[in-house]
Amino acid sequence: MATTDQVLKPDFATKRKHFIFTEEHDRLRESIGSFVEKELAPHAERWEEETFDDWVFERMGELGFLGLSYPEEYGGQGGDYYCNLVLAEEITKSNSGGLAMGVAVHTDMATPPVFLFGTEEQKQNYLVPSIKGQKISSLGITEPDAGSDVSGIKTRAVRDGDEYVINGSKTYITNGHRSDYIVLVTKTDPDAGYDGFTLFLVDMDAEGVIREKKLEKLGMHASDTALLAFQDVRVPETAVLGQEGKGFYHIMWELQGERLIGAAGCVAGAQRCFDRTLQYALERNAFGRQIGKFQAIRHKFAEMATKIESARQLTYTTAWRFNNGEYPVREISMAKLYAARIAVEVADECIQIHGGAGYMKEYGVERVWRDMRLNRIGAGTDEIMLDVIGRSYGL
Ligand SMILES: Cc1cc2nc3c(=O)[nH]c(=O)nc-3n(C[C@H](O)[C@H](O)[C@H](O)COP(=O)(O)OP(=O)(O)OC[C@H]3O[C@@H](n4cnc5c(N)ncnc54)[C@H](O)[C@@H]3O)c2cc1C
């Protein structure tokens, strides 16, 4: 018979596995985590200055990490969607938000539309080399005059015989300087409303593609962010990705995966920041005791832990629905909104708990805050997420 002591003893130290993950995911987690710690994290400081090196893609391709959930026939690992979550979580061990973002754009934003909507030829020409890490991808939605309002984009693709001629510009494009191709959102029929958009696969070395400038930013310094111009860029009709006129719907689908993977990255990043700060709170003393033992600080940890756990559960449950073939746009928007918000709040509290040290670059907490701040803007702002959620109730 169990004793009272055994029954009531809290198991705080037990590692809990969420039901979506199997032993196989654990092994994947271990192998990605150790690769990230050994081969990527040591370069994090330099990459803050110079942006991360392109070899990261080749190396990750070699290890099979760029196609975790793509079928084996295209060089993928044939895993489920949870494998992508594992990657998004483990890559935070690089201590480089910019690197994590650059890789996520490739694995979870630009290549999914190629896989879902691409012709066999496009998959062979773009998806297969992307999974090998031999071609780097980017995704071009945002323009200088249209971000949240995707329907307001002006980049035009006009048919000319069996070609299209593309003119326009895109901004804030992650991987824009290093990418070999871009999944480009254009308007083919400005009078057709939401049915007037078309996606194209455009080679970045095509004549008329201009990588105008590298943009300087608050955080995510390890990533490159480009302003791009397209001047009379001629592409064959085989460059159309998906259905002509259906680009708006295609890109709205893409954004769901982008948001969910972003939520997972936010939760993992917040957890890492929490763990490091907990360590600090146990080492740093003031007024004769560890700062973590002050009730004010202890409660900060309690608040942070509760927020992280709530965001994690929301993200995992939504991922479970997504993996089961559902299209849970409302919950994805909730997960993206909430995870991004709490990640910024956690990073901010972690700076506070570090005191002056939190403001110093050396401790890396200020960088987490700067990097995380993007998540309330990129892939759909907080306000757009709230609008999607609110509208889903018929409002
Ligand atoms: C570092 C970085 C990397 C990025 N990478 C990429 C990339 O790789 N590819 C890409 O295509 N884009 C990328 N983006 C662009 C990003 O997705 C957009 O910045 C974002 O969608 C917001 O668009 P915007 O900047 O034009 O802001 P705006 O749309 O101009 O919004 C300005 C403000 O108005 C609010 N607002 C707008 N509409 C509404 C509304 N209907 N109701 C209430 N409030 C509203 C917004 O929430 C925001 O607060 C990146 C951005 C950054 C900063």
Tab-separated table of C-alpha atoms and ligand atoms in Angstrom:
chain	number	residue	atom	x	y	z
A	1	MET	CA	0.000	0.000	0.000
A	2	ALA	CA	1.293	3.483	-0.846
A	3	THR	CA	2.232	5.668	2.084
A	4	THR	CA	0.812	9.178	2.460
A	5	ASP	CA	4.280	10.476	1.839
A	6	GLN	CA	4.525	8.726	-1.545
A	7	VAL	CA	1.050	9.719	-2.653
A	8	LEU	CA	1.292	13.391	-1.798
A	9	LYS	CA	4.891	14.059	-2.765
A	10	PRO	CA	4.981	16.611	-5.584
A	11	ASP	CA	7.109	15.558	-8.535
A	12	PHE	CA	8.456	18.959	-9.544
A	13	ALA	CA	11.689	17.520	-10.875
A	14	THR	CA	10.023	14.988	-13.156
A	15	LYS	CA	10.436	15.661	-16.857
A	16	ARG	CA	6.954	15.596	-18.323
A	17	LYS	CA	6.474	14.555	-21.879
A	18	HIS	CA	3.538	15.972	-23.745
A	19	PHE	CA	1.306	13.352	-25.334
A	20	ILE	CA	2.073	14.553	-28.871
A	21	PHE	CA	5.718	13.462	-28.566
A	22	THR	CA	7.039	9.909	-28.847
A	23	GLU	CA	10.412	8.306	-28.075
A	24	GLU	CA	11.329	8.982	-31.682
A	25	HIS	CA	10.775	12.706	-31.188
A	26	ASP	CA	12.955	12.495	-28.076
A	27	ARG	CA	15.793	10.994	-30.099
A	28	LEU	CA	15.365	13.658	-32.764
A	29	ARG	CA	15.373	16.316	-30.046
A	30	GLU	CA	18.606	14.961	-28.685
A	31	SER	CA	20.330	14.867	-32.034
A	32	ILE	CA	19.188	18.357	-33.139
A	33	GLY	CA	19.941	19.798	-29.699
A	34	SER	CA	23.464	18.447	-29.575
A	35	PHE	CA	24.175	19.574	-33.157
A	36	VAL	CA	22.897	23.080	-32.364
A	37	GLU	CA	24.942	23.339	-29.168
A	38	LYS	CA	28.142	21.974	-30.710
A	39	GLU	CA	28.081	23.416	-34.207
A	40	LEU	CA	25.916	26.529	-34.144
A	41	ALA	CA	25.945	28.101	-30.675
A	42	PRO	CA	29.724	28.725	-30.683
A	43	HIS	CA	29.264	31.170	-33.593
A	44	ALA	CA	26.306	33.081	-32.169
A	45	GLU	CA	28.283	36.165	-31.128
A	46	ARG	CA	30.050	36.546	-34.469
A	47	TRP	CA	26.789	36.042	-36.338
A	48	GLU	CA	25.261	38.942	-34.435
A	49	GLU	CA	27.818	41.111	-36.213
A	50	GLU	CA	28.024	39.425	-39.603
A	51	THR	CA	24.748	37.447	-40.014
A	52	PHE	CA	24.953	33.668	-39.973
A	53	ASP	CA	26.954	31.702	-42.532
A	54	ASP	CA	25.324	29.963	-45.493
A	55	TRP	CA	27.029	26.678	-44.621
A	56	VAL	CA	24.413	26.264	-41.899
A	57	PHE	CA	21.897	25.261	-44.586
A	58	GLU	CA	24.230	22.761	-46.224
A	59	ARG	CA	25.170	21.206	-42.915
A	60	MET	CA	21.568	20.988	-41.755
A	61	GLY	CA	20.602	19.517	-45.119
A	62	GLU	CA	23.347	16.909	-44.786
A	63	LEU	CA	21.968	15.957	-41.363
A	64	GLY	CA	18.405	15.728	-42.690
A	65	PHE	CA	17.101	18.592	-40.543
A	66	LEU	CA	15.682	20.701	-43.381
A	67	GLY	CA	13.062	18.227	-44.510
A	68	LEU	CA	11.898	16.581	-41.319
A	69	SER	CA	8.254	16.275	-42.318
A	70	TYR	CA	8.666	16.059	-46.099
A	71	PRO	CA	8.317	12.657	-47.809
A	72	GLU	CA	11.413	10.567	-48.369
A	73	GLU	CA	10.915	10.667	-52.152
A	74	TYR	CA	11.955	14.348	-52.027
A	75	GLY	CA	14.837	13.707	-49.646
A	76	GLY	CA	12.821	14.391	-46.515
A	77	GLN	CA	12.645	12.325	-43.360
A	78	GLY	CA	8.954	11.458	-43.671
A	79	GLY	CA	8.199	12.606	-40.114
A	80	ASP	CA	5.073	14.277	-38.754
A	81	TYR	CA	4.468	17.942	-38.020
A	82	TYR	CA	5.733	17.560	-34.459
A	83	CYS	CA	9.247	17.039	-35.853
A	84	ASN	CA	9.099	20.640	-37.102
A	85	LEU	CA	8.138	21.751	-33.591
A	86	VAL	CA	11.142	19.870	-32.223
A	87	LEU	CA	13.416	21.719	-34.648
A	88	ALA	CA	11.855	25.103	-33.791
A	89	GLU	CA	12.384	24.393	-30.100
A	90	GLU	CA	15.875	22.932	-30.227
A	91	ILE	CA	17.296	25.599	-32.524
A	92	THR	CA	16.765	28.131	-29.725
A	93	LYS	CA	19.813	26.488	-28.103
A	94	SER	CA	21.883	28.405	-30.665
A	95	ASN	CA	21.165	31.576	-28.642
A	96	SER	CA	20.545	33.253	-31.963
A	97	GLY	CA	17.017	34.346	-32.777
A	98	GLY	CA	18.173	35.550	-36.185
A	99	LEU	CA	19.519	32.135	-37.110
A	100	ALA	CA	16.336	30.423	-35.907
A	101	MET	CA	14.262	32.797	-38.016
A	102	GLY	CA	16.390	32.361	-41.158
A	103	VAL	CA	16.091	28.580	-40.920
A	104	ALA	CA	12.362	28.678	-40.107
A	105	VAL	CA	11.682	30.859	-43.154
A	106	HIS	CA	13.298	28.133	-45.239
A	107	THR	CA	11.747	25.053	-43.582
A	108	ASP	CA	8.310	26.314	-42.529
A	109	MET	CA	7.457	29.327	-44.648
A	110	ALA	CA	8.945	29.277	-48.151
A	111	THR	CA	9.193	25.545	-48.891
A	112	PRO	CA	5.719	24.382	-47.659
A	113	PRO	CA	3.912	26.113	-50.562
A	114	VAL	CA	6.364	24.487	-53.000
A	115	PHE	CA	5.534	21.102	-51.522
A	116	LEU	CA	1.775	21.628	-51.379
A	117	PHE	CA	1.119	23.580	-54.571
A	118	GLY	CA	4.197	22.873	-56.712
A	119	THR	CA	4.295	20.770	-59.868
A	120	GLU	CA	6.531	17.716	-59.875
A	121	GLU	CA	9.098	19.683	-61.881
A	122	GLN	CA	9.041	22.556	-59.356
A	123	LYS	CA	9.471	20.109	-56.500
A	124	GLN	CA	12.480	18.551	-58.210
A	125	ASN	CA	14.003	21.960	-59.049
A	126	TYR	CA	13.300	23.770	-55.782
A	127	LEU	CA	12.098	21.530	-52.971
A	128	VAL	CA	14.664	18.742	-53.386
A	129	PRO	CA	17.712	21.078	-53.368
A	130	SER	CA	16.144	23.082	-50.518
A	131	ILE	CA	15.874	19.955	-48.391
A	132	LYS	CA	19.520	19.185	-49.194
A	133	GLY	CA	20.463	22.720	-48.177
A	134	GLN	CA	21.818	23.431	-51.647
A	135	LYS	CA	19.237	26.097	-52.445
A	136	ILE	CA	18.177	28.724	-49.918
A	137	SER	CA	14.666	30.124	-50.076
A	138	SER	CA	12.884	33.298	-49.087
A	139	LEU	CA	9.278	34.426	-49.052
A	140	GLY	CA	8.140	37.764	-50.470
A	141	ILE	CA	4.799	39.067	-49.260
A	142	THR	CA	5.444	42.451	-47.618
A	143	GLU	CA	5.942	45.614	-49.650
A	144	PRO	CA	6.869	49.158	-48.688
A	145	ASP	CA	3.167	50.122	-48.939
A	146	ALA	CA	1.471	46.899	-47.843
A	147	GLY	CA	2.170	44.626	-44.895
A	148	SER	CA	-0.801	43.626	-42.762
A	149	ASP	CA	-3.074	44.384	-45.683
A	150	VAL	CA	-1.755	41.716	-48.043
A	151	SER	CA	-4.501	42.518	-50.529
A	152	GLY	CA	-2.921	45.957	-50.981
A	153	ILE	CA	0.282	44.682	-52.613
A	154	LYS	CA	1.259	46.300	-55.893
A	155	THR	CA	3.827	43.920	-57.365
A	156	ARG	CA	2.415	43.042	-60.770
A	157	ALA	CA	2.935	40.048	-63.008
A	158	VAL	CA	1.703	40.583	-66.546
A	159	ARG	CA	1.423	37.815	-69.085
A	160	ASP	CA	3.447	38.286	-72.273
A	161	GLY	CA	3.131	35.274	-74.585
A	162	ASP	CA	4.274	32.231	-72.631
A	163	GLU	CA	6.115	34.402	-70.091
A	164	TYR	CA	5.211	36.785	-67.293
A	165	VAL	CA	6.869	40.122	-66.645
A	166	ILE	CA	7.157	41.076	-62.975
A	167	ASN	CA	7.555	44.594	-61.604
A	168	GLY	CA	7.420	45.770	-58.013
A	169	SER	CA	9.256	45.688	-54.717
A	170	LYS	CA	9.301	43.698	-51.501
A	171	THR	CA	10.658	44.706	-48.146
A	172	TYR	CA	11.784	43.198	-44.826
A	173	ILE	CA	12.521	39.948	-46.671
A	174	THR	CA	14.330	37.453	-44.455
A	175	ASN	CA	17.079	35.553	-46.322
A	176	GLY	CA	16.560	38.094	-49.113
A	177	HIS	CA	20.283	38.561	-49.604
A	178	ARG	CA	21.352	34.960	-49.400
A	179	SER	CA	18.424	33.192	-51.061
A	180	ASP	CA	18.640	31.393	-54.402
A	181	TYR	CA	14.908	31.760	-55.037
A	182	ILE	CA	11.901	33.522	-53.655
A	183	VAL	CA	8.257	32.514	-53.349
A	184	LEU	CA	6.803	35.768	-54.597
A	185	VAL	CA	3.276	37.070	-54.074
A	186	THR	CA	2.068	39.136	-57.038
A	187	LYS	CA	-1.098	40.554	-58.486
A	188	THR	CA	-1.994	39.189	-61.906
A	189	ASP	CA	-5.459	40.721	-62.126
A	190	PRO	CA	-5.923	43.904	-60.067
A	191	ASP	CA	-9.668	43.960	-60.817
A	192	ALA	CA	-10.360	40.455	-59.526
A	193	GLY	CA	-10.115	41.187	-55.796
A	194	TYR	CA	-8.910	38.190	-53.785
A	195	ASP	CA	-8.965	36.136	-56.996
A	196	GLY	CA	-6.365	38.336	-58.657
A	197	PHE	CA	-3.221	37.095	-56.871
A	198	THR	CA	-0.646	34.599	-58.114
A	199	LEU	CA	2.459	33.084	-56.542
A	200	PHE	CA	5.669	32.699	-58.536
A	201	LEU	CA	8.932	30.897	-57.970
A	202	VAL	CA	11.548	33.439	-59.001
A	203	ASP	CA	15.263	32.724	-59.225
A	204	MET	CA	17.097	35.469	-57.415
A	205	ASP	CA	19.786	35.620	-60.104
A	206	ALA	CA	17.195	36.360	-62.801
A	207	GLU	CA	17.788	39.539	-64.732
A	208	GLY	CA	15.975	42.470	-63.114
A	209	VAL	CA	16.010	41.118	-59.549
A	210	ILE	CA	17.817	43.710	-57.452
A	211	ARG	CA	18.831	43.132	-53.855
A	212	GLU	CA	18.695	46.782	-52.938
A	213	LYS	CA	19.914	46.989	-49.383
A	214	LYS	CA	20.498	45.139	-46.158
A	215	LEU	CA	18.169	46.613	-43.588
A	216	GLU	CA	19.389	47.447	-40.077
A	217	LYS	CA	17.102	46.384	-37.271
A	218	LEU	CA	16.444	46.292	-33.507
A	219	GLY	CA	17.099	42.564	-33.089
A	220	MET	CA	17.441	39.313	-35.022
A	221	HIS	CA	20.831	40.622	-36.108
A	222	ALA	CA	22.058	37.239	-37.262
A	223	SER	CA	19.427	37.184	-40.020
A	224	ASP	CA	19.645	39.176	-43.216
A	225	THR	CA	16.690	41.357	-44.092
A	226	ALA	CA	16.381	42.756	-47.589
A	227	LEU	CA	14.673	45.400	-49.617
A	228	LEU	CA	14.180	43.878	-53.066
A	229	ALA	CA	13.208	45.340	-56.417
A	230	PHE	CA	11.836	43.473	-59.426
A	231	GLN	CA	12.310	45.356	-62.658
A	232	ASP	CA	10.897	43.724	-65.785
A	233	VAL	CA	11.795	40.300	-64.481
A	234	ARG	CA	10.806	37.719	-67.097
A	235	VAL	CA	9.770	34.296	-65.886
A	236	PRO	CA	8.314	31.377	-67.842
A	237	GLU	CA	4.714	30.316	-67.198
A	238	THR	CA	6.128	27.246	-65.455
A	239	ALA	CA	7.205	29.634	-62.669
A	240	VAL	CA	3.591	30.013	-61.513
A	241	LEU	CA	3.277	28.270	-58.147
A	242	GLY	CA	-0.147	26.779	-57.563
A	243	GLN	CA	-3.162	28.082	-59.374
A	244	GLU	CA	-3.095	31.393	-61.199
A	245	GLY	CA	-5.480	33.751	-59.405
A	246	LYS	CA	-5.449	31.725	-56.193
A	247	GLY	CA	-2.256	33.135	-54.703
A	248	PHE	CA	-4.052	34.998	-51.928
A	249	TYR	CA	-5.623	31.804	-50.591
A	250	HIS	CA	-2.349	29.912	-51.004
A	251	ILE	CA	-0.443	32.479	-48.960
A	252	MET	CA	-3.130	32.633	-46.261
A	253	TRP	CA	-2.683	28.871	-45.867
A	254	GLU	CA	1.117	29.312	-45.686
A	255	LEU	CA	0.733	31.918	-42.941
A	256	GLN	CA	-0.964	29.391	-40.634
A	257	GLY	CA	2.104	27.125	-40.544
A	258	GLU	CA	4.359	30.162	-40.215
A	259	ARG	CA	2.391	31.389	-37.197
A	260	LEU	CA	2.252	28.051	-35.453
A	261	ILE	CA	5.965	27.420	-35.801
A	262	GLY	CA	6.554	30.993	-34.612
A	263	ALA	CA	4.508	30.260	-31.498
A	264	ALA	CA	6.599	27.158	-30.771
A	265	GLY	CA	9.808	29.178	-31.150
A	266	CYS	CA	8.483	31.840	-28.776
A	267	VAL	CA	7.618	29.299	-26.089
A	268	ALA	CA	11.011	27.594	-26.353
A	269	GLY	CA	12.872	30.913	-26.379
A	270	ALA	CA	10.952	32.113	-23.327
A	271	GLN	CA	11.694	28.848	-21.514
A	272	ARG	CA	15.422	29.170	-22.179
A	273	CYS	CA	15.440	32.736	-20.957
A	274	PHE	CA	13.540	31.637	-17.844
A	275	ASP	CA	16.016	28.794	-17.144
A	276	ARG	CA	19.050	31.037	-17.456
A	277	THR	CA	17.473	33.669	-15.263
A	278	LEU	CA	16.505	31.097	-12.634
A	279	GLN	CA	20.132	30.063	-12.462
A	280	TYR	CA	21.127	33.697	-12.038
A	281	ALA	CA	18.552	34.241	-9.284
A	282	LEU	CA	20.047	31.336	-7.346
A	283	GLU	CA	23.594	32.652	-7.703
A	284	ARG	CA	23.125	36.382	-7.184
A	285	ASN	CA	22.901	37.617	-3.595
A	286	ALA	CA	21.526	40.839	-2.126
A	287	PHE	CA	20.774	41.748	1.463
A	288	GLY	CA	22.329	38.493	2.582
A	289	ARG	CA	20.249	36.095	0.529
A	290	GLN	CA	19.774	34.736	-2.998
A	291	ILE	CA	17.642	37.226	-4.919
A	292	GLY	CA	15.345	34.377	-5.989
A	293	LYS	CA	14.323	33.940	-2.362
A	294	PHE	CA	12.697	37.363	-2.194
A	295	GLN	CA	8.981	36.890	-2.533
A	296	ALA	CA	8.799	39.635	-5.161
A	297	ILE	CA	11.259	37.729	-7.379
A	298	ARG	CA	9.794	34.322	-6.577
A	299	HIS	CA	6.417	35.547	-7.758
A	300	LYS	CA	7.912	36.840	-10.981
A	301	PHE	CA	9.117	33.306	-11.700
A	302	ALA	CA	5.722	31.898	-10.804
A	303	GLU	CA	3.998	34.323	-13.182
A	304	MET	CA	6.464	33.610	-15.974
A	305	ALA	CA	6.257	29.835	-15.563
A	306	THR	CA	2.461	29.940	-15.675
A	307	LYS	CA	2.453	32.027	-18.830
A	308	ILE	CA	5.015	29.810	-20.560
A	309	GLU	CA	3.132	26.654	-19.653
A	310	SER	CA	-0.191	28.099	-20.873
A	311	ALA	CA	1.358	29.159	-24.168
A	312	ARG	CA	3.008	25.758	-24.553
A	313	GLN	CA	-0.238	23.852	-23.990
A	314	LEU	CA	-2.114	26.080	-26.423
A	315	THR	CA	0.609	25.628	-29.037
A	316	TYR	CA	0.881	21.847	-28.627
A	317	THR	CA	-2.864	21.269	-28.656
A	318	THR	CA	-3.219	23.423	-31.749
A	319	ALA	CA	-0.309	21.559	-33.377
A	320	TRP	CA	-2.090	18.305	-32.562
A	321	ARG	CA	-5.178	19.519	-34.418
A	322	PHE	CA	-3.042	20.778	-37.332
A	323	ASN	CA	-1.217	17.449	-37.524
A	324	ASN	CA	-4.576	15.665	-37.597
A	325	GLY	CA	-5.455	17.519	-40.776
A	326	GLU	CA	-7.673	20.189	-39.226
A	327	TYR	CA	-7.316	23.846	-40.180
A	328	PRO	CA	-7.632	25.584	-36.798
A	329	VAL	CA	-7.084	29.198	-37.884
A	330	ARG	CA	-8.655	30.668	-34.736
A	331	GLU	CA	-6.466	28.647	-32.375
A	332	ILE	CA	-3.336	29.193	-34.461
A	333	SER	CA	-3.972	32.949	-34.227
A	334	MET	CA	-4.487	32.624	-30.471
A	335	ALA	CA	-1.289	30.617	-30.047
A	336	LYS	CA	0.728	33.054	-32.160
A	337	LEU	CA	-0.691	36.090	-30.338
A	338	TYR	CA	-0.303	34.700	-26.854
A	339	ALA	CA	3.110	33.059	-27.288
A	340	ALA	CA	4.585	36.198	-28.863
A	341	ARG	CA	3.212	38.395	-26.098
A	342	ILE	CA	4.337	36.247	-23.217
A	343	ALA	CA	7.782	35.730	-24.770
A	344	VAL	CA	8.321	39.486	-24.757
A	345	GLU	CA	6.930	39.786	-21.220
A	346	VAL	CA	9.166	36.969	-19.984
A	347	ALA	CA	12.269	38.451	-21.620
A	348	ASP	CA	11.429	41.807	-20.068
A	349	GLU	CA	11.040	40.322	-16.560
A	350	CYS	CA	14.277	38.386	-17.040
A	351	ILE	CA	16.080	41.657	-17.722
A	352	GLN	CA	14.539	43.057	-14.542
A	353	ILE	CA	15.631	40.076	-12.465
A	354	HIS	CA	19.166	40.416	-13.797
A	355	GLY	CA	19.262	44.070	-12.700
A	356	GLY	CA	22.079	46.012	-14.386
A	357	ALA	CA	23.494	42.780	-15.758
A	358	GLY	CA	20.284	42.341	-17.722
A	359	TYR	CA	21.012	45.541	-19.592
A	360	MET	CA	24.518	44.357	-20.520
A	361	LYS	CA	25.144	42.525	-23.779
A	362	GLU	CA	27.378	40.031	-22.003
A	363	TYR	CA	24.455	38.226	-20.364
A	364	GLY	CA	22.477	37.815	-23.570
A	365	VAL	CA	19.103	38.562	-21.969
A	366	GLU	CA	18.708	41.919	-23.662
A	367	ARG	CA	19.251	40.171	-26.982
A	368	VAL	CA	16.414	37.750	-26.244
A	369	TRP	CA	14.148	40.705	-25.569
A	370	ARG	CA	15.194	42.452	-28.811
A	371	ASP	CA	14.833	39.264	-30.847
A	372	MET	CA	11.497	38.300	-29.316
A	373	ARG	CA	10.001	41.715	-29.917
A	374	LEU	CA	9.710	40.925	-33.612
A	375	ASN	CA	7.202	38.166	-32.971
A	376	ARG	CA	4.491	40.650	-32.061
A	377	ILE	CA	4.914	42.184	-35.540
A	378	GLY	CA	6.170	39.561	-38.020
A	379	ALA	CA	3.909	36.930	-39.591
A	380	GLY	CA	0.881	39.032	-38.622
A	381	THR	CA	0.831	41.655	-35.888
A	382	ASP	CA	-0.927	41.287	-32.533
A	383	GLU	CA	-3.698	43.512	-33.866
A	384	ILE	CA	-4.214	41.330	-36.937
A	385	MET	CA	-4.279	38.188	-34.773
A	386	LEU	CA	-6.926	39.801	-32.552
A	387	ASP	CA	-8.922	40.714	-35.613
A	388	VAL	CA	-8.772	37.178	-37.030
A	389	ILE	CA	-9.880	35.760	-33.672
A	390	GLY	CA	-12.648	38.342	-33.231
A	391	ARG	CA	-13.951	37.872	-36.769
A	392	SER	CA	-14.046	34.119	-36.289
A	393	TYR	CA	-16.998	34.736	-33.957
A	394	GLY	CA	-18.897	36.440	-36.745
A	395	LEU	CA	-18.096	39.951	-35.530
B	1	LIG	C1	12.719	41.481	-39.128
B	1	LIG	C2	11.543	41.256	-40.004
B	1	LIG	C3	11.520	40.169	-40.859
B	1	LIG	C4	10.451	39.985	-41.732
B	1	LIG	N1	10.492	38.961	-42.667
B	1	LIG	C5	9.561	38.929	-43.655
B	1	LIG	C6	9.686	38.006	-44.743
B	1	LIG	O1	10.596	37.188	-44.793
B	1	LIG	N2	8.760	38.074	-45.733
B	1	LIG	C7	7.721	38.954	-45.731
B	1	LIG	O2	6.932	38.972	-46.664
B	1	LIG	N3	7.577	39.842	-44.707
B	1	LIG	C8	8.470	39.848	-43.681
B	1	LIG	N4	8.333	40.752	-42.643
B	1	LIG	C9	7.215	41.692	-42.670
B	1	LIG	C10	6.179	41.501	-41.583
B	1	LIG	O3	5.403	40.360	-41.796
B	1	LIG	C11	5.335	42.801	-41.560
B	1	LIG	O4	6.173	43.808	-41.024
B	1	LIG	C12	4.074	42.683	-40.752
B	1	LIG	O5	3.161	41.814	-41.389
B	1	LIG	C13	3.389	44.035	-40.517
B	1	LIG	O6	3.256	44.750	-41.686
B	1	LIG	P1	3.763	46.273	-41.764
B	1	LIG	O7	5.150	46.320	-41.252
B	1	LIG	O8	3.532	46.772	-43.136
B	1	LIG	O9	2.860	47.061	-40.749
B	1	LIG	P2	1.465	47.793	-41.078
B	1	LIG	O10	0.579	46.842	-41.786
B	1	LIG	O11	1.744	49.083	-41.725
B	1	LIG	O12	0.893	48.025	-39.626
B	1	LIG	C14	1.247	49.147	-38.828
B	1	LIG	C15	0.390	49.107	-37.559
B	1	LIG	O13	-1.004	49.186	-37.909
B	1	LIG	C16	-1.689	48.096	-37.340
B	1	LIG	N5	-2.775	47.669	-38.226
B	1	LIG	C17	-2.734	47.411	-39.551
B	1	LIG	N6	-3.911	46.960	-39.985
B	1	LIG	C18	-4.736	46.925	-38.915
B	1	LIG	C19	-6.089	46.533	-38.692
B	1	LIG	N7	-6.852	46.076	-39.688
B	1	LIG	N8	-6.607	46.649	-37.447
B	1	LIG	C20	-5.838	47.092	-36.420
B	1	LIG	N9	-4.556	47.466	-36.556
B	1	LIG	C21	-4.002	47.378	-37.792
B	1	LIG	C22	-0.642	46.999	-37.209
B	1	LIG	O14	-1.048	46.015	-36.275
B	1	LIG	C23	0.555	47.799	-36.775
B	1	LIG	O15	0.493	48.037	-35.409
B	1	LIG	C24	9.364	40.902	-41.716
B	1	LIG	C25	9.372	41.981	-40.823
B	1	LIG	C26	10.440	42.169	-39.991
B	1	LIG	C27	10.422	43.372	-39.088
